[in-house]
Short mmCIF file of C-alpha atoms in Angstrom, two decimals:
data_model
loop_
_atom_site.label_atom_id
_atom_site.label_comp_id
_atom_site.label_asym_id
_atom_site.label_seq_id
_atom_site.Cartn_x
_atom_site.Cartn_y
_atom_site.Cartn_z
CA MET A 1 0.00 0.00 0.00
CA GLY A 2 2.79 2.40 0.93
CA ARG A 3 4.59 1.71 -2.33
CA THR A 4 1.47 2.25 -4.40
CA SER A 5 0.74 5.50 -2.60
CA GLY A 6 4.30 6.69 -3.14
CA ASN A 7 4.15 5.95 -6.85
CA GLY A 8 0.87 7.76 -7.09
CA ALA A 9 2.32 10.82 -5.38
CA GLU A 10 5.32 10.74 -7.70
CA ALA A 11 3.09 10.48 -10.76
CA GLY A 12 0.93 13.30 -9.48
CA GLY A 13 3.99 15.43 -8.89
CA ALA A 14 5.24 14.81 -12.41
CA LYS A 15 1.84 15.71 -13.83
CA SER A 16 1.76 18.88 -11.76
CA ALA A 17 5.23 19.83 -12.99
CA ARG A 18 4.17 19.27 -16.61
CA THR A 19 1.08 21.41 -16.15
CA ARG A 20 3.10 24.18 -14.54
CA ARG A 21 5.57 24.05 -17.41
CA ARG A 22 2.75 24.15 -19.97
CA ILE A 23 1.35 27.26 -18.29
CA MET A 24 4.75 28.95 -18.39
CA GLU A 25 5.23 28.10 -22.06
CA ALA A 26 1.77 29.45 -22.83
CA ALA A 27 2.53 32.63 -20.88
CA ALA A 28 5.79 33.10 -22.80
CA GLU A 29 3.94 32.74 -26.10
CA VAL A 30 1.18 35.20 -25.13
CA LEU A 31 3.61 37.66 -23.55
CA ALA A 32 5.81 37.68 -26.65
CA ARG A 33 2.79 38.44 -28.85
CA LYS A 34 0.69 40.76 -26.70
CA GLY A 35 3.07 42.38 -24.26
CA PHE A 36 2.76 42.79 -20.51
CA ALA A 37 -0.34 44.99 -20.54
CA GLY A 38 -2.17 42.85 -23.08
CA SER A 39 -1.44 39.44 -21.57
CA ARG A 40 -4.54 38.22 -19.75
CA LEU A 41 -4.74 35.07 -17.68
CA SER A 42 -7.69 33.92 -19.79
CA ASP A 43 -5.51 34.08 -22.92
CA ILE A 44 -2.72 32.15 -21.21
CA ALA A 45 -5.19 29.56 -19.89
CA GLU A 46 -6.63 29.06 -23.37
CA VAL A 47 -3.20 28.40 -24.89
CA ALA A 48 -2.24 26.13 -21.97
CA GLU A 49 -5.59 24.33 -22.18
CA VAL A 50 -6.42 24.83 -18.51
CA GLN A 51 -9.10 26.74 -16.66
CA ALA A 52 -7.95 30.26 -15.77
CA PRO A 53 -8.51 29.80 -11.99
CA ALA A 54 -6.22 26.74 -12.09
CA ILE A 55 -3.26 29.01 -12.81
CA TYR A 56 -3.46 30.29 -9.22
CA TYR A 57 -2.65 26.78 -8.00
CA TYR A 58 0.80 27.13 -9.59
CA PHE A 59 1.42 30.89 -9.38
CA GLN A 60 0.34 33.42 -6.76
CA SER A 61 -0.58 36.05 -9.33
CA ARG A 62 -0.41 37.06 -12.98
CA GLU A 63 2.69 39.09 -12.14
CA SER A 64 4.48 36.15 -10.50
CA LEU A 65 3.82 34.04 -13.60
CA ILE A 66 5.13 36.74 -15.89
CA GLU A 67 8.18 37.22 -13.70
CA ALA A 68 8.97 33.51 -13.87
CA VAL A 69 8.81 33.71 -17.66
CA VAL A 70 10.97 36.80 -18.14
CA MET A 71 13.56 35.62 -15.63
CA GLU A 72 13.90 32.30 -17.40
CA GLY A 73 14.11 34.09 -20.72
CA THR A 74 16.94 36.31 -19.52
CA ARG A 75 18.81 33.33 -18.06
CA ASN A 76 18.30 31.31 -21.26
CA ALA A 77 20.31 33.82 -23.27
CA THR A 78 23.08 33.81 -20.66
CA ILE A 79 23.25 30.02 -20.49
CA HIS A 80 23.21 29.58 -24.26
CA VAL A 81 25.97 32.11 -24.94
CA GLU A 82 28.06 30.71 -22.07
CA GLN A 83 27.79 27.25 -23.61
CA VAL A 84 28.85 28.58 -27.01
CA LEU A 85 31.87 30.31 -25.49
CA ALA A 86 32.84 27.29 -23.38
CA GLU A 87 33.33 25.33 -26.60
CA LEU A 88 35.61 28.10 -27.91
CA SER A 89 37.69 28.72 -24.80
CA ASP A 90 40.94 28.52 -26.79
CA ALA A 91 39.72 30.53 -29.79
CA ASP A 92 40.85 34.05 -30.65
CA PRO A 93 38.82 37.02 -29.31
CA VAL A 94 37.18 37.84 -32.65
CA THR A 95 35.98 34.27 -33.18
CA ARG A 96 34.50 34.23 -29.68
CA LEU A 97 32.74 37.58 -30.14
CA LEU A 98 31.21 36.57 -33.47
CA ALA A 99 30.14 33.19 -32.08
CA ALA A 100 28.41 34.93 -29.17
CA ILE A 101 26.55 37.16 -31.63
CA GLU A 102 25.33 34.09 -33.48
CA GLY A 103 24.34 32.39 -30.22
CA HIS A 104 22.34 35.39 -29.02
CA LEU A 105 20.48 35.81 -32.30
CA ARG A 106 19.62 32.14 -32.52
CA VAL A 107 18.13 31.98 -29.04
CA ALA A 108 16.37 35.35 -29.34
CA LEU A 109 14.89 34.89 -32.80
CA GLN A 110 14.23 31.19 -33.01
CA GLY A 111 15.28 29.24 -29.96
CA SER A 112 13.17 30.48 -27.06
CA SER A 113 9.80 32.18 -26.70
CA PHE A 114 10.89 32.88 -23.12
CA THR A 115 13.85 34.96 -24.28
CA LEU A 116 11.71 36.71 -26.88
CA ALA A 117 9.13 37.57 -24.23
CA SER A 118 11.88 38.81 -21.92
CA ILE A 119 13.42 41.08 -24.56
CA ARG A 120 10.14 42.50 -25.82
CA ASN A 121 8.74 43.29 -22.39
CA SER A 122 11.76 44.56 -20.53
CA GLY A 123 10.54 48.15 -20.61
CA GLN A 124 6.94 47.30 -19.71
CA LEU A 125 7.48 45.41 -16.47
CA PRO A 126 6.54 46.74 -13.02
CA GLU A 127 9.49 48.31 -11.21
CA ASP A 128 10.06 45.44 -8.77
CA ILE A 129 10.11 42.78 -11.49
CA ARG A 130 12.21 44.99 -13.73
CA ALA A 131 14.76 45.48 -10.95
CA ARG A 132 15.17 41.73 -10.50
CA GLN A 133 15.41 41.18 -14.25
CA HIS A 134 18.01 43.94 -14.45
CA ASN A 135 20.21 42.04 -12.02
CA GLU A 136 20.23 39.10 -14.45
CA GLU A 137 20.88 41.42 -17.38
CA VAL A 138 23.93 42.81 -15.58
CA LYS A 139 25.39 39.30 -15.45
CA TYR A 140 24.73 38.87 -19.16
CA GLY A 141 26.19 42.27 -19.97
CA ARG A 142 29.36 41.28 -18.13
CA ILE A 143 29.90 38.49 -20.67
CA TRP A 144 29.71 40.97 -23.54
CA ARG A 145 31.94 43.49 -21.81
CA GLU A 146 34.61 40.82 -21.41
CA LEU A 147 34.28 39.78 -25.06
CA VAL A 148 34.75 43.32 -26.36
CA ASN A 149 37.55 44.00 -23.88
CA GLU A 150 39.35 40.87 -25.08
CA VAL A 151 39.21 42.17 -28.64
CA ALA A 152 40.53 45.54 -27.47
CA ALA A 153 43.29 43.96 -25.37
CA ALA A 154 44.46 42.03 -28.42
CA GLY A 155 44.86 45.31 -30.29
CA LEU A 156 42.09 44.41 -32.73
CA LEU A 157 39.55 47.10 -31.84
CA ARG A 158 39.59 50.32 -33.84
CA GLU A 159 41.34 52.97 -31.77
CA GLU A 160 38.56 55.56 -32.05
CA LEU A 161 35.94 53.24 -30.56
CA ASN A 162 34.83 53.14 -26.94
CA PRO A 163 34.60 49.49 -25.80
CA ALA A 164 31.70 50.12 -23.39
CA ALA A 165 29.69 51.95 -26.06
CA ALA A 166 30.47 49.21 -28.58
CA GLN A 167 29.21 46.56 -26.18
CA MET A 168 25.92 48.35 -25.52
CA LEU A 169 25.32 49.11 -29.19
CA ILE A 170 25.87 45.48 -30.16
CA ILE A 171 23.41 44.22 -27.54
CA GLY A 172 20.90 46.97 -28.36
CA ALA A 173 20.93 46.19 -32.07
CA MET A 174 20.51 42.46 -31.47
CA ASN A 175 17.67 42.99 -28.99
CA TRP A 176 15.84 45.11 -31.54
CA ALA A 177 15.98 42.31 -34.11
CA PRO A 178 12.88 40.47 -32.77
CA GLU A 179 10.82 43.59 -33.51
CA TRP A 180 11.45 43.44 -37.26
CA TRP A 181 12.69 39.97 -38.09
CA GLY A 182 10.62 37.23 -39.66
CA PRO A 183 11.44 34.46 -42.14
CA LYS A 184 9.82 36.52 -44.92
CA VAL A 185 12.20 39.42 -44.25
CA ALA A 186 15.36 37.34 -44.51
CA PRO A 187 16.49 33.82 -43.63
CA LEU A 188 17.89 33.56 -40.11
CA GLU A 189 21.27 32.47 -41.46
CA ASP A 190 21.45 35.66 -43.53
CA VAL A 191 20.61 37.81 -40.51
CA ILE A 192 23.37 36.13 -38.50
CA ALA A 193 25.91 36.49 -41.32
CA THR A 194 24.97 40.16 -41.79
CA ALA A 195 25.28 40.89 -38.06
CA LYS A 196 28.71 39.28 -37.94
CA ALA A 197 29.86 41.23 -40.99
CA LEU A 198 28.60 44.53 -39.57
CA VAL A 199 30.32 43.99 -36.24
CA ALA A 200 33.56 42.79 -37.79
CA GLY A 201 33.61 45.63 -40.30
CA GLY A 202 32.66 48.29 -37.79
CA LEU A 203 34.73 47.27 -34.76
CA LEU A 204 37.91 45.70 -35.96
CA ASN A 205 41.18 47.36 -36.82
CA ALA A 206 41.41 46.93 -40.58
CA GLU A 207 45.16 46.36 -40.50
CA LYS A 208 45.19 43.76 -37.72
CA GLY A 209 41.89 42.05 -37.25
CA GLN A 210 39.21 42.54 -39.89
CA ARG A 211 38.26 39.28 -41.46
#
């Protein structure tokens, strides 16, 4: 009897975890399309195929659900780019920077509705949620600061450029991409190749590092 009860509890826990995940995925999809102000629990429930009141079993409020989504989305980008860079730990600074650009664009444009929702709604979030998201963004920004600084330290950055400004402009341009990109505009591979070419052509010292 004890064993059967334990298995039942385990199965119930797994089902609960799946339902919670389905609600989060639905919230990410709705949030990416409709924004913070336009994302209603009824819309999320419809996509998740649950009753709207059931969401409160898994999340205290609409805001707590949205926060869970945007925080995961921000972390997704960090984790993905860190994994890309870990595989290129011995590569030159330019290769690492361009690989990070590709990694960010892939996860933002095609890999994760969570990251898309996070990027699109960063400026719409309540102050408390935005402050916690900002803490995660600072960690992600640190990765990009180190990448650009490595290029500069190798003498490959154009002398007239400010590394901090370059870092912010790269991230800003990439985070704007979800607002205009779609497969009908250009294939994803073309967007990635274009971004790499723009960064390489605009940042690198023509005599030492442009490739």
